[in-house]
Amino acid sequence: MHYPAKPYLCGVMSEKKVRVRFAPSPTGGLHLGGVRTVLFNYLFAKKHGGDFILRIEDTDQSRYVAGAEQYILECLNWCSLKPDESPVVGGPYAPYRQSERKPLYREYAERLIAQGHAYYAFDTPEELDLKRKDIANFQYGHAHRMSMRNSLSLPMHEVEQLLHNGTPHVIRIKMPDDETISFNDMIRGYVSFETAQVDDKVILKADGMPTYHLAVVVDDYLMKITHAFRGEEWLPSAPVHLLLWEYLGWKDEMPQWAHLPLILKPDGHGKLSKRDGARLGFPVYAMSWTDPKTGEITQGFRELGFLPEAFVNLLAMLGWNDGTDQEIFTLDELVEKFSIDRISKAGAKFDFEKAKWYNAEWIKNSSADQLKLKVAEVLHGKGITIINEDYLIKIIDTVKDRCVLLADFYQQAGYFFKMPVDYDINAVKPKWTLSKTEFFTELKNALSYSETFEPNDLEARFKALAEEKSLKLGEVMLPFRIMLVGGKFGPHVFDIASLLGEAETLRRIDKALEVFTA
RNA sequence: GGCCCGUUCGUCUAGGGGUUAGGACGUUAGAUUUUCAUUCUAGAAACAGGGGUUCGAUUCCCCUACGGGCUACCA
């Protein structure tokens, strides 16, 4: 059986309004690959004037984690990828939590049984384990289903008795013995499978909840999803979904599938996981996540000091490009330029160095005004309270080119608000001389004999005094910097002095002199 | 093991039957900056292998190798 590709009309999308969904399972922090899936969903929807829906796939009650759903919502909000319909904003196809749609699924599963496309199975987990141990490569499928305890193998009266007694059971799809199922993936093109290789997946669990397989089909249908994006790890179960769409009689309304390439570990191989972040020293989650049970905190991109614009930008470039050399994109530009046929097929190893480069670019290209709130927050976290916004703006403008992460603003701007406590004493002390003490003592007068406190003026006075004292500029510039900043970094030293102002500059010279000559 | 997907510099990728195989990150060297960073210039660095098809394959086809995914009453 072949499911032909519907014509994929890029930008035309005449017949139906585009509707896509992101359907995470609320089991913990949101992985960067998850955010990329959201992003591609969102970009595709917005590009085609469609809707982006958030649906919570919480069908596994044993894996439910408190707070995870709220966390996901916050992530989307932080990235500005706001759903048009979701458990919180609601929508015409509510509820958007599968746990709240539970009663709905059984009916469809029963319908499949009535049609002979599914069956009850009474095997206990223990029995299944045993079989798997007994028979190498055991698959619950055409080869073994008749030797299991289910409504296909058992006499009808026995099945009725078991059901009547409320015996725990699941419902499994009955895969055809020997068919070829194929479809046209928007990213991969023609893909095909032999049904004989696929097992009879459980579609309704003993607790009455559907598994992903049933839930995704029923909800995508009911929610009128037109295009389904998901990670490549779902490709092997696609034939189950395809068959379900057909058996339920909805084949003509099946969404077009797009299986996204995976994001891989930077070293070695395999899917990128939370553990890799901890091991290699970079975040994997969008935002910090605290495990409610263990209290363990996993740091996220947001808390490490990434701008959401940069995060979205770098994620978009992991597996997609617009065909030009452009690498920095705003969300709006991405929406405008996004196209599925420019998504690559191969998985991408995550490169944290490049990720940081994106953030540095975004910081450099942002205005001080755009950054001020975030920088103020960073400084505030270090005990610095901003009282003069104009001052902060000027400082951001002079230091933002040297910051890669927002947190760097503390190192790069903190000394504008706080006199240095620790000095890079080794850079000055060994070469300190009495004439330097003299120089700086007199420098205070030299600098204060002026109505202005402009960099050029300060520099001229500084140089004149150095010459007068027969000191090489290099001998006193660095000490001056360390007096004001504490270390060997920062913008031009006279810019710093100018920004600091006369009183503060003189104060720092005094204080540092004490330390240097002690 | 079986099935499915994939393979261009270290990494992300552009390209596509005839190209000096392009860009970016990182890296190396130099310039600028009397700190550091930014910036600028230059350099090293890739079509997995073997068969076809073809006048010609990195590009199309097949095989192999390698990598990845799946193989739960998890998603």
Coordinates of C-alpha atoms (C1' of nucleotides) in Angstrom, one line a residue:
Chain A
M1 CA 0.0 0.0 0.0
H2 CA 1.4 3.3 -0.9
Y3 CA 0.3 6.6 0.5
P4 CA 1.0 9.1 -2.3
A5 CA 2.3 12.5 -1.6
K6 CA -0.2 15.2 -1.7
P7 CA 1.1 18.0 -3.8
Y8 CA 3.2 20.1 -1.4
L9 CA 2.4 23.6 -2.4
C10 CA 4.9 25.9 -0.9
G11 CA 3.4 29.2 -0.1
V12 CA 0.2 28.5 -1.9
M13 CA -1.5 26.1 0.5
S14 CA -4.8 26.7 -1.1
E15 CA -7.2 24.1 0.3
K16 CA -6.7 24.0 4.1
K17 CA -5.4 26.3 6.7
V18 CA -2.0 25.0 7.9
R19 CA -2.2 23.6 11.4
V20 CA 0.9 22.1 13.1
R21 CA 1.5 20.9 16.6
F22 CA 4.2 20.4 19.1
A23 CA 3.4 17.6 21.4
P24 CA 5.9 17.2 24.2
S25 CA 5.7 14.7 27.0
P26 CA 5.9 16.6 30.3
T27 CA 8.7 14.5 31.8
G28 CA 11.4 17.1 32.6
G29 CA 13.4 19.9 31.1
L30 CA 12.9 20.9 27.5
H31 CA 15.8 19.6 25.4
L32 CA 17.3 21.9 22.7
G33 CA 16.2 19.4 20.1
G34 CA 12.7 19.8 21.4
V35 CA 12.9 23.5 21.0
R36 CA 14.2 23.2 17.5
T37 CA 11.2 21.0 16.7
V38 CA 8.9 23.7 18.1
L39 CA 10.8 26.3 16.1
F40 CA 10.4 24.4 12.8
N41 CA 6.7 23.9 13.5
Y42 CA 6.3 27.5 14.4
L43 CA 8.2 28.8 11.3
F44 CA 6.3 26.6 9.0
A45 CA 3.0 27.6 10.5
K46 CA 3.7 31.3 10.4
K47 CA 5.3 31.2 7.0
H48 CA 2.0 29.8 5.7
G49 CA -0.3 31.9 7.8
G50 CA -1.3 28.9 9.9
D51 CA -1.7 27.9 13.5
F52 CA 0.7 26.5 15.9
I53 CA -0.8 24.2 18.6
L54 CA 0.7 23.0 21.8
R55 CA -0.6 19.7 22.9
I56 CA 0.6 17.9 26.0
E57 CA 1.2 14.2 25.6
D58 CA 0.8 13.1 29.2
T59 CA -0.5 9.6 28.6
D60 CA 2.2 7.9 30.7
Q61 CA 1.1 8.6 34.2
S62 CA 4.1 6.9 35.6
R63 CA 6.4 9.4 34.0
Y64 CA 4.5 12.5 34.9
V65 CA 6.6 15.2 36.5
A66 CA 5.1 18.1 38.4
G67 CA 5.9 21.4 36.9
A68 CA 7.2 20.2 33.6
E69 CA 4.2 21.5 31.7
Q70 CA 4.5 24.9 33.2
Y71 CA 8.2 24.8 32.4
I72 CA 7.5 24.0 28.7
L73 CA 5.1 26.9 28.5
E74 CA 7.8 29.2 29.9
C75 CA 10.4 28.0 27.5
L76 CA 8.1 28.7 24.5
N77 CA 7.4 32.1 26.0
W78 CA 11.1 32.9 26.5
C79 CA 11.7 32.0 22.8
S80 CA 8.7 34.0 21.6
L81 CA 7.3 30.9 20.1
K82 CA 3.8 31.4 21.3
P83 CA 1.1 28.8 20.5
D84 CA -2.2 29.8 19.1
E85 CA -3.9 27.0 20.9
S86 CA -2.7 25.3 24.1
P87 CA -3.8 24.0 27.5
V88 CA -3.6 27.6 28.9
V89 CA -4.9 29.7 26.1
G90 CA -7.5 27.0 25.1
G91 CA -8.9 26.8 21.6
P92 CA -11.6 25.2 19.5
Y93 CA -10.2 21.7 20.0
A94 CA -9.8 21.6 23.7
P95 CA -8.8 19.9 25.9
Y96 CA -5.2 20.0 24.8
R97 CA -3.9 17.6 27.5
Q98 CA -4.2 14.0 26.4
S99 CA -4.9 12.8 30.0
E100 CA -8.0 15.0 29.9
R101 CA -9.1 13.4 26.6
K102 CA -8.7 9.8 27.9
P103 CA -12.3 8.7 27.5
L104 CA -12.1 9.5 23.8
Y105 CA -9.5 7.0 22.7
R106 CA -11.1 3.8 23.8
E107 CA -13.9 4.2 21.4
Y108 CA -11.5 4.4 18.5
A109 CA -9.6 1.4 19.7
E110 CA -12.8 -0.6 20.0
R111 CA -13.8 0.5 16.5
L112 CA -10.6 -1.0 15.2
I113 CA -11.3 -4.2 17.0
A114 CA -14.8 -4.4 15.4
Q115 CA -13.2 -3.9 12.0
G116 CA -10.7 -6.7 12.7
H117 CA -7.7 -4.3 12.7
A118 CA -7.0 -4.6 16.4
Y119 CA -7.5 -7.1 19.2
Y120 CA -7.5 -7.5 23.0
A121 CA -4.4 -9.0 24.5
F122 CA -4.3 -10.4 28.0
D123 CA -0.6 -11.2 28.3
T124 CA 0.9 -9.9 31.5
P125 CA 4.1 -7.9 31.5
E126 CA 5.8 -10.9 33.1
E127 CA 4.6 -13.3 30.4
L128 CA 5.9 -11.0 27.8
D129 CA 9.3 -10.7 29.5
L130 CA 9.5 -14.5 29.6
K131 CA 8.7 -14.7 25.9
R132 CA 11.4 -12.2 25.1
K133 CA 13.9 -14.2 27.0
D134 CA 12.7 -17.5 25.5
I135 CA 12.6 -16.4 21.9
A136 CA 15.4 -14.4 20.4
N137 CA 14.2 -11.3 18.6
F138 CA 10.7 -11.9 19.8
Q139 CA 8.2 -9.7 18.2
Y140 CA 4.5 -9.6 19.1
G141 CA 3.4 -9.9 15.5
H142 CA 2.2 -12.3 12.8
A143 CA 4.8 -14.9 13.7
H144 CA 3.8 -15.3 17.4
R145 CA 0.5 -13.6 18.0
M146 CA -1.4 -16.9 17.8
S147 CA 0.7 -18.4 20.6
M148 CA -0.1 -15.5 22.9
R149 CA -3.2 -14.9 25.0
N150 CA -5.4 -12.6 23.0
S151 CA -8.8 -12.3 21.3
L152 CA -7.3 -13.7 18.1
S153 CA -5.9 -16.9 19.7
L154 CA -8.5 -17.5 22.4
P155 CA -12.0 -18.9 21.9
M156 CA -14.6 -16.2 21.9
H157 CA -16.4 -17.3 25.0
E158 CA -13.1 -17.2 26.9
V159 CA -12.4 -13.7 25.7
E160 CA -15.8 -12.6 26.8
Q161 CA -15.3 -14.2 30.1
L162 CA -12.0 -12.4 30.6
L163 CA -13.4 -9.1 29.6
H164 CA -16.5 -9.6 31.8
N165 CA -14.2 -10.4 34.8
G166 CA -12.4 -7.1 34.2
T167 CA -9.1 -8.9 33.4
P168 CA -6.4 -6.3 32.7
H169 CA -5.7 -6.2 29.0
V170 CA -4.3 -4.0 26.3
I171 CA -5.5 -3.4 22.8
R172 CA -3.0 -4.1 20.0
I173 CA -3.1 -3.1 16.4
K174 CA -3.0 -6.1 14.0
M175 CA -0.3 -5.5 11.5
P176 CA -0.9 -7.0 8.1
D177 CA 1.3 -10.1 7.5
D178 CA 2.9 -9.0 4.3
E179 CA 2.3 -5.6 3.0
T180 CA 4.5 -2.7 1.9
I181 CA 3.7 0.6 3.4
S182 CA 5.3 3.7 2.0
F183 CA 4.8 7.4 2.1
N184 CA 6.5 10.6 1.0
D185 CA 8.3 12.4 3.8
M186 CA 8.6 16.1 3.3
I187 CA 12.3 15.9 4.3
R188 CA 13.3 12.4 3.3
G189 CA 11.2 11.7 0.2
Y190 CA 10.0 8.2 -0.5
V191 CA 10.3 5.9 2.5
S192 CA 8.9 2.4 2.7
F193 CA 8.5 -0.4 5.2
E194 CA 7.4 -4.1 5.3
T195 CA 4.6 -4.7 7.7
A196 CA 6.0 -8.1 8.5
Q197 CA 8.9 -6.4 10.2
V198 CA 6.7 -4.3 12.4
D199 CA 5.1 -5.7 15.6
D200 CA 1.6 -5.4 16.8
K201 CA 2.0 -2.2 18.8
V202 CA 0.0 -1.6 21.9
I203 CA -2.4 1.2 21.1
L204 CA -4.4 1.2 24.4
K205 CA -2.8 0.4 27.7
A206 CA -4.2 -1.6 30.5
D207 CA -4.9 1.6 32.4
G208 CA -7.2 2.8 29.6
M209 CA -4.7 5.4 28.4
P210 CA -3.7 5.3 24.7
T211 CA -0.1 4.9 23.8
Y212 CA 1.5 7.6 21.7
H213 CA 0.6 5.7 18.5
L214 CA -3.1 5.9 19.0
A215 CA -3.1 9.3 20.6
V216 CA -1.1 11.0 18.0
V217 CA -3.3 9.8 15.2
V218 CA -6.6 10.5 16.9
D219 CA -5.6 13.9 18.1
D220 CA -3.9 15.0 14.9
Y221 CA -7.1 14.0 13.2
L222 CA -9.5 15.7 15.6
M223 CA -7.3 18.8 15.8
K224 CA -7.1 19.0 12.0
I225 CA -3.3 18.9 11.9
T226 CA -2.1 19.4 8.3
H227 CA 1.6 18.9 8.7
A228 CA 3.3 16.7 11.4
F229 CA 6.9 17.5 12.4
R230 CA 8.8 15.2 14.7
G231 CA 12.2 13.8 15.3
E232 CA 13.7 11.1 13.1
E233 CA 13.5 8.6 16.0
W234 CA 9.8 8.3 15.0
L235 CA 10.4 7.1 11.5
P236 CA 10.3 3.4 12.4
S237 CA 6.8 3.7 13.9
A238 CA 5.5 5.7 10.9
P239 CA 3.9 2.6 9.3
V240 CA 1.8 2.0 12.4
H241 CA 0.5 5.5 12.3
L242 CA -0.1 5.4 8.5
L243 CA -2.1 2.2 9.0
L244 CA -4.1 3.7 11.9
W245 CA -5.0 6.7 9.7
E246 CA -6.3 4.3 7.1
Y247 CA -8.1 1.9 9.3
L248 CA -9.9 4.7 11.1
G249 CA -11.0 5.9 7.7
W250 CA -9.2 9.2 7.7
K251 CA -6.6 8.6 5.1
D252 CA -7.5 11.6 3.0
E253 CA -7.0 13.9 6.0
M254 CA -3.7 12.5 7.1
P255 CA -1.1 15.2 7.7
Q256 CA 2.1 15.4 5.7
W257 CA 5.0 14.0 7.7
A258 CA 8.3 15.6 8.2
H259 CA 10.9 13.7 10.2
L260 CA 13.6 16.1 11.4
P261 CA 17.2 15.1 11.6
L262 CA 18.5 14.5 15.1
I263 CA 20.9 16.7 17.1
L264 CA 23.9 14.6 18.1
K265 CA 26.6 14.6 20.7
P266 CA 29.6 16.8 19.8
D267 CA 32.0 14.0 20.5
G268 CA 31.5 10.4 19.8
H269 CA 28.1 9.7 18.5
G270 CA 24.5 9.3 19.5
K271 CA 21.6 11.6 20.3
L272 CA 22.5 14.6 22.5
S273 CA 21.3 14.1 26.0
K274 CA 21.2 16.0 29.3
R275 CA 24.1 13.9 30.5
D276 CA 26.3 15.1 27.6
G277 CA 25.8 18.7 28.7
A278 CA 27.0 17.9 32.3
R279 CA 29.9 15.9 30.9
L280 CA 31.1 18.4 28.4
G281 CA 30.2 21.5 30.2
F282 CA 27.4 23.2 28.3
P283 CA 23.6 23.4 28.7
V284 CA 21.2 21.1 26.8
Y285 CA 18.0 22.4 28.3
A286 CA 16.5 25.7 27.1
M287 CA 16.1 27.0 30.7
S288 CA 17.3 25.6 34.0
W289 CA 15.3 22.7 35.3
T290 CA 15.0 21.5 38.8
D291 CA 14.0 18.0 39.3
P292 CA 11.2 18.1 41.8
K293 CA 12.2 14.7 43.3
T294 CA 15.9 14.9 43.6
G295 CA 16.3 18.7 43.7
E296 CA 19.0 18.3 41.1
I297 CA 19.4 21.5 39.0
T298 CA 20.3 21.3 35.3
Q299 CA 21.5 24.6 34.0
G300 CA 19.8 26.0 30.9
F301 CA 20.8 28.3 28.1
R302 CA 18.8 31.1 29.5
E303 CA 20.5 31.0 32.9
L304 CA 23.9 30.7 31.4
G305 CA 23.4 34.0 29.7
F306 CA 22.0 33.3 26.2
L307 CA 19.7 35.8 24.5
P308 CA 16.6 34.0 23.4
E309 CA 17.1 35.5 19.9
A310 CA 20.5 34.0 19.7
F311 CA 19.2 30.6 21.0
V312 CA 16.5 30.5 18.4
N313 CA 18.9 31.7 15.7
L314 CA 21.5 29.0 16.5
L315 CA 18.8 26.3 16.6
A316 CA 17.4 27.3 13.3
M317 CA 20.9 26.9 11.7
L318 CA 21.2 23.4 13.1
G319 CA 19.9 21.5 10.0
W320 CA 18.6 24.4 8.0
N321 CA 20.0 27.3 6.0
D322 CA 18.5 29.7 3.5
G323 CA 21.0 28.9 0.8
T324 CA 23.0 32.1 1.2
D325 CA 25.9 32.9 3.5
Q326 CA 23.6 34.6 6.0
E327 CA 23.8 33.2 9.5
I328 CA 22.3 35.8 11.7
F329 CA 18.5 35.9 11.5
T330 CA 15.7 37.4 13.5
L331 CA 12.7 35.3 14.2
D332 CA 10.8 37.4 11.6
E333 CA 13.4 36.8 9.0
L334 CA 13.3 33.1 9.7
V335 CA 9.6 33.0 9.3
E336 CA 9.9 34.8 6.0
K337 CA 12.7 32.7 4.6
F338 CA 11.9 29.3 6.1
S339 CA 11.3 26.4 3.7
I340 CA 11.2 22.7 4.3
D341 CA 13.2 21.7 1.3
R342 CA 16.2 23.4 2.8
I343 CA 16.2 21.2 5.9
S344 CA 19.1 18.8 5.7
K345 CA 18.6 15.0 6.1
A346 CA 21.7 14.2 8.2
G347 CA 21.9 14.6 12.0
A348 CA 24.0 17.5 13.3
K349 CA 26.6 17.4 16.0
F350 CA 26.0 20.2 18.5
D351 CA 28.9 22.7 18.6
F352 CA 28.9 24.8 21.7
E353 CA 31.7 27.1 20.5
K354 CA 29.6 28.1 17.6
A355 CA 26.6 28.5 19.8
K356 CA 28.5 31.0 21.9
W357 CA 29.5 32.8 18.7
Y358 CA 25.9 33.3 17.9
N359 CA 25.2 34.8 21.3
A360 CA 28.2 37.1 21.0
E361 CA 27.0 38.3 17.7
W362 CA 23.5 39.0 19.1
I363 CA 24.9 40.9 22.1
K364 CA 27.1 43.0 19.8
N365 CA 24.3 43.7 17.4
S366 CA 21.8 44.6 20.1
S367 CA 21.4 48.1 21.3
A368 CA 22.2 49.1 24.8
D369 CA 18.6 49.9 25.3
Q370 CA 17.6 46.3 24.3
L371 CA 20.1 44.9 26.7
K372 CA 19.7 47.2 29.7
L373 CA 17.1 45.1 31.6
K374 CA 19.0 41.9 31.2
V375 CA 22.3 43.5 32.1
A376 CA 20.8 45.1 35.1
E377 CA 19.5 41.8 36.2
V378 CA 23.0 40.2 35.9
L379 CA 24.5 43.0 37.9
H380 CA 21.8 42.9 40.4
G381 CA 22.4 39.3 40.9
K382 CA 26.0 40.3 41.9
G383 CA 24.7 42.8 44.4
I384 CA 24.9 45.9 42.2
T385 CA 21.9 48.1 42.0
I386 CA 21.5 50.4 39.1
I387 CA 20.4 53.9 40.0
N388 CA 21.4 55.8 36.8
E389 CA 20.1 54.3 33.6
D390 CA 22.0 56.7 31.3
Y391 CA 25.2 55.6 33.0
L392 CA 24.3 52.0 32.5
I393 CA 23.5 52.6 28.8
K394 CA 26.8 54.3 28.2
I395 CA 28.6 51.4 29.9
I396 CA 26.8 48.8 27.9
D397 CA 27.8 50.5 24.7
T398 CA 31.4 50.6 25.6
V399 CA 31.7 47.0 26.8
K400 CA 29.1 44.9 24.9
D401 CA 31.6 44.0 22.1
R402 CA 33.6 42.1 24.7
C403 CA 30.8 39.9 26.1
V404 CA 29.9 36.5 24.8
L405 CA 27.4 35.6 27.5
L406 CA 25.2 38.0 29.4
A407 CA 27.0 36.9 32.6
D408 CA 30.2 38.4 31.1
F409 CA 28.7 41.8 31.8
Y410 CA 29.6 41.4 35.4
Q411 CA 33.3 41.0 34.7
Q412 CA 33.2 43.6 31.9
A413 CA 31.0 46.3 33.6
G414 CA 31.0 45.5 37.3
Y415 CA 33.9 47.8 38.1
F416 CA 32.1 50.8 36.8
F417 CA 29.8 50.4 39.8
K418 CA 32.1 49.0 42.4
M419 CA 35.6 49.9 43.3
P420 CA 37.9 46.9 42.7
V421 CA 38.5 44.7 45.7
D422 CA 41.1 42.4 44.3
Y423 CA 43.8 43.9 42.2
D424 CA 46.0 42.0 39.8
I425 CA 48.8 42.9 42.1
N426 CA 51.4 40.8 40.3
A427 CA 51.1 42.9 37.2
V428 CA 52.3 46.0 39.1
K429 CA 53.9 45.3 42.3
P430 CA 57.2 43.8 41.1
K431 CA 57.9 46.8 38.9
W432 CA 56.7 49.4 41.3
T433 CA 59.0 52.3 42.0
L434 CA 59.0 55.4 44.1
S435 CA 58.7 57.6 41.1
K436 CA 55.5 55.8 40.2
T437 CA 54.1 56.6 43.5
E438 CA 55.0 60.2 42.9
F439 CA 53.5 60.1 39.4
F440 CA 50.2 58.9 40.6
T441 CA 50.1 61.3 43.5
E442 CA 50.6 64.2 41.2
L443 CA 48.3 62.7 38.6
K444 CA 45.4 63.4 40.9
N445 CA 46.1 67.1 40.7
A446 CA 46.8 67.0 37.0
L447 CA 43.5 65.4 36.2
S448 CA 41.4 67.5 38.4
Y449 CA 42.7 70.9 37.0
S450 CA 40.1 70.7 34.3
E451 CA 36.6 71.6 33.8
T452 CA 35.9 68.7 31.6
F453 CA 36.8 65.1 32.2
E454 CA 36.9 63.9 28.6
P455 CA 39.1 61.0 27.4
N456 CA 41.2 63.0 25.0
D457 CA 41.9 65.6 27.6
L458 CA 42.7 63.1 30.3
E459 CA 45.1 61.3 28.0
A460 CA 46.9 64.5 27.1
R461 CA 47.4 65.4 30.7
F462 CA 48.4 61.9 31.6
K463 CA 51.0 61.9 28.8
A464 CA 52.3 65.3 29.7
L465 CA 52.9 64.3 33.3
A466 CA 54.6 61.1 32.3
E467 CA 57.0 63.0 30.2
E468 CA 57.7 65.5 32.9
K469 CA 58.5 62.6 35.2
S470 CA 60.6 60.8 32.6
L471 CA 58.4 57.8 32.8
K472 CA 57.6 55.7 29.8
L473 CA 53.9 55.6 29.0
G474 CA 53.8 51.8 29.1
E475 CA 55.1 51.9 32.7
V476 CA 52.2 53.8 34.0
M477 CA 49.3 53.0 31.7
L478 CA 48.9 49.4 33.0
P479 CA 49.1 50.4 36.7
F480 CA 46.5 53.1 36.0
R481 CA 44.2 50.5 34.4
I482 CA 44.6 48.2 37.3
M483 CA 43.9 51.0 39.7
L484 CA 40.5 51.6 38.0
V485 CA 39.6 48.2 36.9
G486 CA 41.5 45.8 39.1
G487 CA 42.7 43.7 36.2
K488 CA 44.2 43.6 32.7
F489 CA 41.1 44.0 30.7
G490 CA 38.4 46.4 29.6
P491 CA 38.1 49.3 27.2
H492 CA 40.5 52.2 26.7
V493 CA 41.6 53.3 30.1
F494 CA 40.8 57.0 29.6
D495 CA 37.3 56.1 28.5
I496 CA 36.9 54.3 31.7
A497 CA 38.2 57.2 33.8
S498 CA 36.0 59.6 31.9
L499 CA 32.9 57.4 32.6
L500 CA 33.9 56.9 36.2
G501 CA 34.1 60.7 36.7
E502 CA 36.7 62.7 38.5
A503 CA 35.8 62.0 42.1
E504 CA 35.6 58.3 41.6
T505 CA 38.8 58.2 39.5
L506 CA 40.8 60.0 42.2
R507 CA 39.3 57.9 44.9
R508 CA 40.4 54.8 43.1
I509 CA 43.9 56.1 42.6
D510 CA 44.2 56.8 46.3
K511 CA 42.9 53.4 47.3
A512 CA 45.1 51.5 44.9
L513 CA 48.1 53.5 45.9
E514 CA 47.6 52.3 49.4
V515 CA 47.5 48.7 48.2
F516 CA 50.4 49.0 45.8
T517 CA 52.7 50.7 48.2
A518 CA 51.8 48.6 51.2
Chain B
rG1 C1' 20.7 -9.5 15.2
rG2 C1' 16.4 -7.3 12.2
rC3 C1' 14.3 -3.0 10.1
rC4 C1' 14.7 2.2 8.7
rC5 C1' 17.5 6.7 7.9
rG6 C1' 22.0 9.0 6.8
rU7 C1' 27.5 10.2 4.8
rU8 C1' 31.3 17.4 1.5
rC9 C1' 37.1 20.7 5.8
rG10 C1' 37.7 18.9 13.3
rU11 C1' 32.2 21.1 13.5
rC12 C1' 27.7 23.5 11.0
rU13 C1' 27.0 23.7 6.0
rA14 C1' 26.8 25.7 0.3
rG15 C1' 27.2 23.5 -4.3
rG16 C1' 26.1 19.9 -7.9
rG17 C1' 27.8 15.8 -14.2
rG18 C1' 33.1 19.8 -16.5
rU19 C1' 34.1 24.7 -10.1
rU20 C1' 40.9 27.2 -8.1
rA21 C1' 34.7 22.5 -4.3
rG22 C1' 32.3 28.4 -1.4
rG23 C1' 31.0 30.4 3.6
rA24 C1' 30.8 30.2 9.0
rC25 C1' 32.7 28.4 13.9
rG26 C1' 37.2 26.7 15.8
rU27 C1' 42.5 26.8 14.7
rU28 C1' 47.4 29.1 12.8
rA29 C1' 50.1 33.6 11.3
rG30 C1' 50.1 38.8 10.8
rA31 C1' 48.0 44.1 11.3
rU32 C1' 45.4 47.4 14.7
rU33 C1' 44.5 48.2 19.9
rU34 C1' 50.8 50.9 25.2
rU35 C1' 45.5 45.7 28.7
rC36 C1' 42.2 42.3 27.0
rA37 C1' 38.4 41.6 23.6
rU38 C1' 36.5 43.4 19.1
rU39 C1' 38.0 44.5 14.0
rC40 C1' 40.9 43.5 9.6
rU41 C1' 44.2 40.4 6.4
rA42 C1' 46.3 35.9 5.2
rG43 C1' 46.9 30.4 5.8
rA44 C1' 46.0 25.1 6.9
rA45 C1' 41.8 22.0 6.5
rA46 C1' 36.6 18.1 3.1
rC47 C1' 33.5 15.3 -1.5
rA48 C1' 34.1 7.4 3.1
rG49 C1' 35.7 3.1 -0.4
rG50 C1' 34.7 0.1 -4.7
rG51 C1' 32.0 -0.8 -9.0
rG52 C1' 28.9 1.0 -12.8
rU53 C1' 26.2 5.1 -16.3
rU54 C1' 28.9 8.9 -19.0
rC55 C1' 33.4 12.0 -23.3
rG56 C1' 33.6 13.4 -18.1
rA57 C1' 31.6 11.9 -11.8
rU58 C1' 32.1 14.9 -5.6
rU59 C1' 27.3 15.3 -8.1
rC60 C1' 23.1 9.9 -10.9
rC61 C1' 22.7 4.2 -9.8
rC62 C1' 24.4 -0.3 -7.1
rC63 C1' 27.4 -2.6 -3.4
rU64 C1' 30.5 -2.2 0.8
rA65 C1' 32.1 0.4 5.0
rC66 C1' 31.0 3.6 8.7
rG67 C1' 27.5 6.5 11.6
rG68 C1' 22.7 7.1 13.7
rG69 C1' 17.6 5.8 15.0
rC70 C1' 14.0 2.1 16.3
rU71 C1' 13.2 -2.7 18.0
rA72 C1' 8.4 -1.1 25.9
rC73 C1' 1.4 -1.4 28.4
rC74 C1' 8.0 5.6 27.1
rA75 C1' 7.3 9.4 24.3

